[in-house]
Amino acid sequence: MSMSELDDPGDGKSKKKRGRPGRPPAPNKKPRKSPLEKCPMGVQRGRKANGMAQQNGEGDPVTLFEVVKQGKSAMQSVVDDWIESYKQDRDLALLDLINFFIQCSGCKGTVRIEMFRNMQNAEIIRKMTEEFDEDSGDYPLTISGPLWKKFRYNFSEFICVLIRQCQYSIIYDEYMMDTVISLLTGLSDSQVRAFRHTSTLAAMKLMTALVNVALNLSINQDNTQRQYEAERNKMVGKRANEKLELLLQRRKELQENQDEIENMMNSIFKGIFVHRYRDAIAEIRAICIEEIGVWMKMYSDAFLNDSYLKYVGWTLHDRQGEVRLKCLKALQNLYTNRELFPKLELFTNRFKDRIVSMTLDKEYDVAVEAIRLVTLILQGSEDALSNEDCENVYHLVYSAHRPVAVAAGEFLHRKLFSRHDPQAEEALAKRRGRSSPNGNLIRMLVLFFLESELHEHAAYLVDSLWESSQELLKDWECMTELLLEEPVQGEEVLSDRQESALIELTVCTIRQAAEAHPPVGRGTGKRVLTAKERKTQIDDKNKLTEHFIMALPMLLSKYQTDAEKVANLLQIPQYFDLDVYSAGRMEKHLDALLKQIKFVVEKHTDTEVLESCSKTYSILCSEEYTIMNRVDISRSQLIDELADRFNHSVEELLQAGEEADDDDIYNVLSTLKKLTAFHNAHDLTRWDLFGNCYRLLRTGIEQGSMPEQIAVQALQCSHYSILWQLVKITEGAPSKDDLLALRRVVKSFLAMCQQCLSNVNTPVKEQAFMLLCDLLMIFSHQLTTGSREGLQPLVFNPDSSLQNELLNFILDHVFIDQDDENQSIEGDEEDEANKIEALHKRRNLLAAFSKLIIYDIVDMPAAADIFKHYMKYYNDYGDIIKETLSKTRQTDKILCAKTLILSLQQLFNELIQDQGPNLDRTSSHVSGIKELARRFALTFGLDQIKTREAVATLHKDGIEFAFKYQNPKGPEYPPPNLAFLEVLCEFSSKLLRQDKKTVHSYLEKFMTEQMMERREDIWLPLISYRNSLLTGGDEDRMSITSGSSSSKAGSIRSKKGRPAMHKKRIEEESVESSWMMRNDTLQTPGALQTPQLTSTVLRENPRQAAEHLPEQNSEPGSESDYVHNPQMQMSWLGQQKMEEVNRKERTAMNYMKARSGGVRQTVRGLMEDDAEPIFEDVMMSSRGQLEDMSEEFEDTMVIDLPPSRNRRERAELRPDFFDSAAMIEDESGFTMPMF
């Protein structure tokens, strides 16, 4: 019992019928004195006349809110002070408490003593709502900052300590608790979020404190009952009747207190919880679920039943992840206690499917907790989960999100790898190797991996199990014995697939132990290891090195004929601590390893195996280790043998010519593949492999009979040889002769690759194309950067014919339909894996060529043929084309804009060639070109200042293209390309207001008086384009300065009225003039020269070319004048600006005519920044806006809620806090909203 309560002699404990909350006591009670009569002077100091506490002269906090907010005082002393004031005047003390809750909600209003005495709670709350300051929208529970960081904790602690200190008398006085619960119930029903949020938190913490009190009362009742029974069972002579009466009296008092507490908890639960657990605000719902979980764990006898569990089960379907997360954590606290499982059995059966499905939740945090909860259910009862439930969790070990995978790994470990037989475990613990306890578990792991047919990521499986099954995964001795030793009698033999899987898993465990970080694709990167983790890593690396130095040669010897197993085993040496060879005097094991690797090289021609051997030699040859000389000798002997064999086989093949048999071809191909694999990682230039490779390629081109595999390998080997020669030159001080010699080699090889582009074999052409792109990138102008000007003789720039061939190759081999691809593979039906591989290869080809464009090695206009396929092949290459467009724009905005318009012109010309000059403007082909133009326009972004000249140049080229040819029928007929203006309309929204006028003026130079007056449908493209330039010309008020066209600025302008508008226009005109003056000294690039390539040439309509009559005299200000007249070397926009004044009146008249014609073009908005369009149609009513702001709770509960409305009605009746029809009458008598 608290000391502050023991000092109160006047508090009675008579239990009368509870009065109405907030009402004066019953008449039979002693009437209260007025506050001024009862309160001594010492207590009145520091209070206003209305009863509110204030700060003293020194500025120390006096109000409860200030004290709790600062959190400097011990909470128990704060509560004790309040209890003392309550004993002296409970009205004033309760007034402090009421204002505490009001101020904690962020309300600036104050409840006065008159309001407290004369007004109902609803009236007080309504008054506080009117005084609520909602300017910021923040309140103490949501404000960020160091001062408010601990406010939530202090607030909750204050309530808990308050109940704990008052639990023996004050809470039973039928006044304090009634007032507080009534106030919190009313606040929780408020439409103000801050009131609802704060009061719900207070009520739930109050309920938690009361549950703790009820639990203590229950324990005291049990103890009293036992004492009573023990005393009553004594013999009559020894029985103390006075003690029995005291125990009976105490039991009665405890029972009355228990009833009082239950009434309080029922009031909170029915009046607040049942409404707020489905509140529109996710945070409020989360508070309710979190606290009910605490009640069920704290007082399971009273709360852990279906009546309360159903609320948690229903909320598992909540829309917000944070609420679902609270549900799962609440359930975890229950399932952790094995004694509670019988009470959870019905809940588990009812909601198990939902919990298992939540392991796939879109919120990763929720998925992780769901998996952990399923693991707890498994630990409590293995029969609770079906095989299907377990399988749903098993496959998550392959998840790319590591926390999900690790949680699933823990589940898998508990299900499959936990040993449940202590006697068998103890008997097996003394055994080692395959007979150890881990032997069967490793077999089980292999079977699990093989049964996961949809996944082949052993590294992901190992990483998932690493934290829970590390002892098992590091038992390399057991794994090695399973692979090397013969099975004992009665033991099942590992199949070939099982052996391959075990080797793969073993290599993955070695990598995980040696690198101590997750595999690629999991995690954000390598984190810094702690000292303990670093020590574990070093110990593991030493352990695996010492074991596999001896075991690896034996494993290679056993599986030397199996390519897959050998390729995996040869990855192990890269994780060795190679110092162990010399420190442990294990050179004999090194010799055994080198012998086995040499045997593997001689035995295999598989590329993966040979590359593994090459990489192993490269690792063992590191100069930092003392074993380098021994390994280098072995490597040189091996290469000598291979080179001699290759030279002899090449001579025999070339001498045999067309009479060469399969053996001759195999000898050359096998040795060439081995040398190529080694040349990738080792400098083999002293063996001069380039000469024979070049001979093979030249012979193949001349005779056309070289097998494609030999040609592919010869190209690759020659490429490696050139790169190693370049490495030698860049690292040393090369002479001029060395540079010229390498230049001749590179030039001859580039010519050879260019000739191979016309080879009949697709693999040869693809290999030649990739090597051409790589070499052109390496030997480009960037080779001389970084103080390497001496390498200038090695720079190669592709001529137009080579660029032409490269682009033709892309068009013929990348932008093809799937049917064409299937035909190119001789009609063989491809499976899904082959299709993906073929697409990956085509993407690599396109990326290689795009890099040449990005780095200005191939002329940018060549990209027009790539850009025009953006929409058609968006799913396959959209990301590559988009990135190419972005990078080229960074290089040269204007040239990139010219390339974009060129790609649209090419598509338009192709359409005219197919359909003729009379295009159907509603056809899908025309719509496709317009959609592509719209996508291009979106890539310009919002900053119109940066793209101003580029967009203007684009319009200029488009206008010139539209009027390029005259109609041979006469000037009264539209030009053949006039329909292109409709495509050009898509870019009008990217023009600034003053630029629209200038572009319109430039357009009028190409128009005759007759064109301006025509209104027939055939002239609609011109009318639409003119309207797109004129619409918004006067109304558009976008600021010239980048980033200043905010909504706030717009609202300010609207408030300032006409004078501000006029001022703004003057400012824009002045900025426009300065921009024009600046451009007088700049040269805008002329018309983009279409490259003379068969694929990128602007395909003209033959009929147009034949009927076109060249103009004798070009119009003043035309492109020819711009290029040849020095006096006109200024921005064409500036020229049109100078002529604008002379044509202003005529323009206005034409504009009115266009508008009177009834044809109006809707200008696309400027608020499109990303390259992708926004397809979502956002339409919100006022009710929808309220739902969106309130984070509307979507009711997806399986079990029907209380019978006020069924689930379908609740789904259809969306809450509206301002709609009286949404109010329902609860059984508890409180009127409150549905949600």
Short mmCIF file of C-alpha atoms in Angstrom, two decimals, residues 124-372:
data_model
loop_
_atom_site.label_atom_id
_atom_site.label_comp_id
_atom_site.label_asym_id
_atom_site.label_seq_id
_atom_site.Cartn_x
_atom_site.Cartn_y
_atom_site.Cartn_z
CA ILE A 124 -16.48 20.26 -22.35
CA ILE A 125 -15.01 18.26 -25.25
CA ARG A 126 -17.02 20.28 -27.77
CA LYS A 127 -15.69 23.47 -26.21
CA MET A 128 -12.11 22.17 -26.33
CA THR A 129 -12.59 21.13 -29.94
CA GLU A 130 -13.56 24.67 -30.83
CA GLU A 131 -10.38 25.97 -29.18
CA PHE A 132 -8.14 23.33 -30.73
CA ASP A 133 -5.29 24.81 -32.76
CA GLU A 134 -5.04 22.64 -35.86
CA ASP A 135 -2.69 24.81 -37.89
CA SER A 136 0.24 22.41 -37.81
CA GLY A 137 -1.59 19.11 -37.48
CA ASP A 138 1.06 17.86 -35.04
CA TYR A 139 0.49 17.02 -31.40
CA PRO A 140 2.78 15.67 -28.67
CA LEU A 141 2.46 12.01 -29.71
CA THR A 142 3.48 12.81 -33.28
CA ILE A 143 5.92 15.72 -32.89
CA SER A 144 9.52 14.82 -33.67
CA GLY A 145 12.52 16.17 -31.80
CA PRO A 146 14.59 15.34 -28.74
CA LEU A 147 12.18 16.97 -26.30
CA TRP A 148 9.23 14.87 -27.47
CA LYS A 149 11.18 11.69 -28.09
CA LYS A 150 10.42 10.23 -24.65
CA PHE A 151 7.04 11.90 -24.19
CA ARG A 152 5.07 8.79 -25.13
CA TYR A 153 7.01 6.70 -22.62
CA ASN A 154 6.66 9.31 -19.85
CA PHE A 155 2.95 9.70 -20.60
CA SER A 156 2.36 5.95 -20.37
CA GLU A 157 4.50 5.62 -17.25
CA PHE A 158 2.57 8.39 -15.50
CA ILE A 159 -0.74 6.57 -16.01
CA CYS A 160 0.66 3.23 -14.85
CA VAL A 161 2.27 4.75 -11.73
CA LEU A 162 -0.91 6.69 -10.99
CA ILE A 163 -3.02 3.53 -10.89
CA ARG A 164 -0.36 1.63 -8.98
CA GLN A 165 -0.20 4.30 -6.27
CA CYS A 166 -3.97 4.61 -6.07
CA GLN A 167 -4.79 0.91 -6.24
CA TYR A 168 -5.60 0.46 -2.54
CA SER A 169 -8.20 3.16 -1.95
CA ILE A 170 -8.58 6.10 -4.34
CA ILE A 171 -9.61 4.08 -7.38
CA TYR A 172 -12.52 2.68 -5.37
CA ASP A 173 -13.93 6.06 -4.29
CA GLU A 174 -16.43 6.04 -7.20
CA TYR A 175 -15.30 9.48 -8.27
CA MET A 176 -11.75 9.65 -9.64
CA MET A 177 -11.93 6.63 -11.94
CA ASP A 178 -15.49 7.41 -13.04
CA THR A 179 -14.43 10.91 -14.05
CA VAL A 180 -11.27 9.80 -15.86
CA ILE A 181 -12.92 6.90 -17.72
CA SER A 182 -15.86 9.10 -18.73
CA LEU A 183 -13.52 11.80 -20.02
CA LEU A 184 -11.32 9.37 -21.99
CA THR A 185 -14.39 7.68 -23.46
CA GLY A 186 -15.70 11.01 -24.71
CA LEU A 187 -12.31 12.08 -26.09
CA SER A 188 -11.88 8.75 -27.89
CA ASP A 189 -15.15 9.44 -29.69
CA SER A 190 -13.94 12.84 -30.91
CA GLN A 191 -13.60 13.71 -34.57
CA VAL A 192 -10.26 15.36 -33.76
CA ARG A 193 -7.51 12.87 -34.40
CA ALA A 194 -5.26 14.22 -31.63
CA PHE A 195 -7.98 13.75 -28.99
CA ARG A 196 -8.81 10.29 -30.27
CA HIS A 197 -5.19 9.15 -30.49
CA THR A 198 -4.09 10.50 -27.11
CA SER A 199 -7.16 9.33 -25.20
CA THR A 200 -6.99 5.86 -26.72
CA LEU A 201 -3.36 5.49 -25.66
CA ALA A 202 -4.24 6.75 -22.17
CA ALA A 203 -7.23 4.43 -21.90
CA MET A 204 -5.29 1.38 -23.07
CA LYS A 205 -2.45 2.07 -20.62
CA LEU A 206 -5.06 2.67 -17.92
CA MET A 207 -6.62 -0.68 -18.77
CA THR A 208 -3.22 -2.37 -18.60
CA ALA A 209 -2.64 -0.92 -15.15
CA LEU A 210 -6.09 -2.07 -14.03
CA VAL A 211 -5.40 -5.57 -15.37
CA ASN A 212 -2.31 -5.65 -13.19
CA VAL A 213 -4.39 -4.55 -10.20
CA ALA A 214 -6.98 -7.23 -10.98
CA LEU A 215 -4.24 -9.84 -11.21
CA ASN A 216 -2.91 -8.84 -7.78
CA LEU A 217 -6.43 -8.96 -6.35
CA SER A 218 -6.93 -12.43 -7.79
CA ILE A 219 -3.69 -13.63 -6.22
CA ASN A 220 -4.66 -12.10 -2.87
CA GLN A 221 -8.07 -13.73 -3.10
CA ASP A 222 -6.51 -17.13 -3.70
CA ASN A 223 -4.14 -16.66 -0.80
CA THR A 224 -6.95 -15.52 1.51
CA GLN A 225 -9.09 -18.46 0.44
CA ARG A 226 -6.28 -20.93 1.19
CA GLN A 227 -5.69 -19.36 4.60
CA TYR A 228 -9.44 -19.55 5.33
CA GLU A 229 -9.64 -23.20 4.28
CA ALA A 230 -6.59 -24.11 6.30
CA GLU A 231 -7.97 -22.37 9.41
CA ARG A 232 -11.43 -23.87 9.00
CA ASN A 233 -10.04 -27.40 8.65
CA LYS A 234 -8.38 -27.18 12.03
CA MET A 235 -9.86 -28.92 15.03
CA VAL A 236 -12.57 -27.03 16.84
CA GLY A 237 -10.38 -26.43 19.82
CA LYS A 238 -7.54 -24.99 17.85
CA ARG A 239 -9.66 -22.95 15.45
CA ALA A 240 -9.46 -19.14 15.85
CA ASN A 241 -12.90 -17.73 15.18
CA GLU A 242 -11.69 -14.13 15.13
CA LYS A 243 -9.17 -14.99 12.48
CA LEU A 244 -11.86 -16.70 10.44
CA GLU A 245 -14.03 -13.61 10.62
CA LEU A 246 -11.14 -11.40 9.58
CA LEU A 247 -10.37 -13.69 6.67
CA LEU A 248 -14.04 -13.72 5.65
CA GLN A 249 -14.16 -9.95 5.86
CA ARG A 250 -10.95 -9.64 3.85
CA ARG A 251 -12.25 -12.05 1.24
CA LYS A 252 -15.43 -10.03 0.94
CA GLU A 253 -13.50 -6.77 0.53
CA LEU A 254 -11.24 -8.31 -2.10
CA GLN A 255 -14.27 -9.61 -3.97
CA GLU A 256 -15.91 -6.18 -3.89
CA ASN A 257 -12.70 -4.59 -5.14
CA GLN A 258 -12.49 -7.20 -7.84
CA ASP A 259 -16.02 -6.40 -8.94
CA GLU A 260 -15.20 -2.68 -9.02
CA ILE A 261 -12.09 -3.28 -11.15
CA GLU A 262 -14.06 -5.51 -13.51
CA ASN A 263 -16.67 -2.78 -13.93
CA MET A 264 -13.96 -0.26 -14.76
CA MET A 265 -12.31 -2.62 -17.27
CA ASN A 266 -15.66 -3.39 -18.88
CA SER A 267 -16.34 0.33 -19.26
CA ILE A 268 -12.99 0.88 -20.96
CA PHE A 269 -13.22 -2.23 -23.11
CA LYS A 270 -16.78 -1.72 -24.32
CA GLY A 271 -16.66 2.06 -24.43
CA ILE A 272 -13.26 2.52 -26.05
CA PHE A 273 -11.52 -0.64 -27.23
CA VAL A 274 -14.31 -2.22 -29.28
CA HIS A 275 -14.64 1.01 -31.25
CA ARG A 276 -11.04 2.11 -31.51
CA TYR A 277 -9.51 -1.22 -32.54
CA ARG A 278 -11.13 -0.57 -35.91
CA ASP A 279 -10.42 3.17 -35.99
CA ALA A 280 -9.62 4.85 -39.28
CA ILE A 281 -6.13 5.69 -38.01
CA ALA A 282 -3.66 2.82 -38.15
CA GLU A 283 -1.68 4.05 -35.13
CA ILE A 284 -4.79 3.91 -32.95
CA ARG A 285 -5.61 0.40 -34.12
CA ALA A 286 -2.03 -0.65 -33.43
CA ILE A 287 -2.21 0.71 -29.85
CA CYS A 288 -5.33 -1.31 -29.14
CA ILE A 289 -3.91 -4.56 -30.51
CA GLU A 290 -0.59 -4.09 -28.73
CA GLU A 291 -2.27 -3.59 -25.36
CA ILE A 292 -4.77 -6.44 -25.67
CA GLY A 293 -1.78 -8.69 -26.26
CA VAL A 294 -0.31 -7.44 -23.00
CA TRP A 295 -3.57 -8.16 -21.15
CA MET A 296 -3.78 -11.70 -22.48
CA LYS A 297 -0.20 -12.46 -21.50
CA MET A 298 -0.38 -10.72 -18.12
CA TYR A 299 -3.75 -12.15 -17.01
CA SER A 300 -4.30 -15.16 -19.20
CA ASP A 301 -6.98 -16.68 -16.95
CA ALA A 302 -9.28 -13.73 -17.59
CA PHE A 303 -8.33 -12.54 -21.08
CA LEU A 304 -6.85 -15.48 -22.96
CA ASN A 305 -10.08 -16.80 -24.40
CA ASP A 306 -11.86 -16.64 -27.72
CA SER A 307 -13.87 -13.58 -26.70
CA TYR A 308 -10.70 -11.48 -26.75
CA LEU A 309 -8.53 -13.47 -29.18
CA LYS A 310 -11.05 -12.86 -31.94
CA TYR A 311 -10.11 -9.19 -32.06
CA VAL A 312 -6.49 -10.06 -32.76
CA GLY A 313 -7.55 -12.64 -35.32
CA TRP A 314 -9.79 -10.21 -37.16
CA THR A 315 -7.09 -7.54 -37.22
CA LEU A 316 -4.66 -9.92 -38.92
CA HIS A 317 -6.46 -8.80 -42.08
CA ASP A 318 -5.75 -5.11 -41.47
CA ARG A 319 -4.72 -3.02 -44.46
CA GLN A 320 -1.78 -1.34 -42.72
CA GLY A 321 1.40 -3.29 -42.12
CA GLU A 322 2.13 -1.73 -38.73
CA VAL A 323 -1.17 -3.05 -37.36
CA ARG A 324 -0.60 -6.55 -38.72
CA LEU A 325 2.88 -6.40 -37.19
CA LYS A 326 1.45 -5.61 -33.74
CA CYS A 327 -0.94 -8.55 -34.07
CA LEU A 328 1.88 -10.96 -34.84
CA LYS A 329 4.09 -9.70 -32.02
CA ALA A 330 1.20 -9.96 -29.58
CA LEU A 331 0.63 -13.56 -30.64
CA GLN A 332 4.34 -14.35 -30.41
CA ASN A 333 4.32 -13.36 -26.74
CA LEU A 334 1.49 -15.84 -26.18
CA TYR A 335 2.89 -18.74 -28.19
CA THR A 336 6.26 -18.42 -26.47
CA ASN A 337 4.65 -19.81 -23.30
CA ARG A 338 4.04 -23.54 -23.82
CA GLU A 339 1.51 -23.61 -20.96
CA LEU A 340 -0.86 -21.38 -22.91
CA PHE A 341 -1.10 -23.67 -25.95
CA PRO A 342 -4.28 -25.46 -24.83
CA LYS A 343 -6.08 -22.12 -24.60
CA LEU A 344 -4.80 -21.15 -28.06
CA GLU A 345 -5.80 -24.37 -29.78
CA LEU A 346 -9.13 -23.13 -31.17
CA PHE A 347 -7.57 -19.83 -32.26
CA THR A 348 -4.73 -21.69 -33.99
CA ASN A 349 -7.13 -23.88 -35.94
CA ARG A 350 -9.25 -20.89 -36.94
CA PHE A 351 -6.55 -18.43 -37.98
CA LYS A 352 -3.62 -20.71 -38.88
CA ASP A 353 -4.22 -20.36 -42.61
CA ARG A 354 -4.18 -16.58 -42.36
CA ILE A 355 -0.96 -16.59 -40.33
CA VAL A 356 0.74 -18.91 -42.83
CA SER A 357 -0.40 -16.74 -45.73
CA MET A 358 1.13 -13.70 -44.01
CA THR A 359 4.58 -15.23 -44.53
CA LEU A 360 4.17 -13.84 -48.05
CA ASP A 361 3.11 -10.40 -46.82
CA LYS A 362 4.16 -7.47 -49.02
CA GLU A 363 5.66 -5.80 -45.94
CA TYR A 364 8.91 -7.65 -45.24
CA ASP A 365 8.81 -6.87 -41.52
CA VAL A 366 5.38 -8.46 -41.27
CA ALA A 367 6.51 -11.50 -43.26
CA VAL A 368 9.49 -12.01 -40.95
CA GLU A 369 7.34 -11.90 -37.82
CA ALA A 370 4.76 -14.20 -39.42
CA ILE A 371 7.47 -16.79 -40.10
CA ARG A 372 8.70 -16.50 -36.52
#
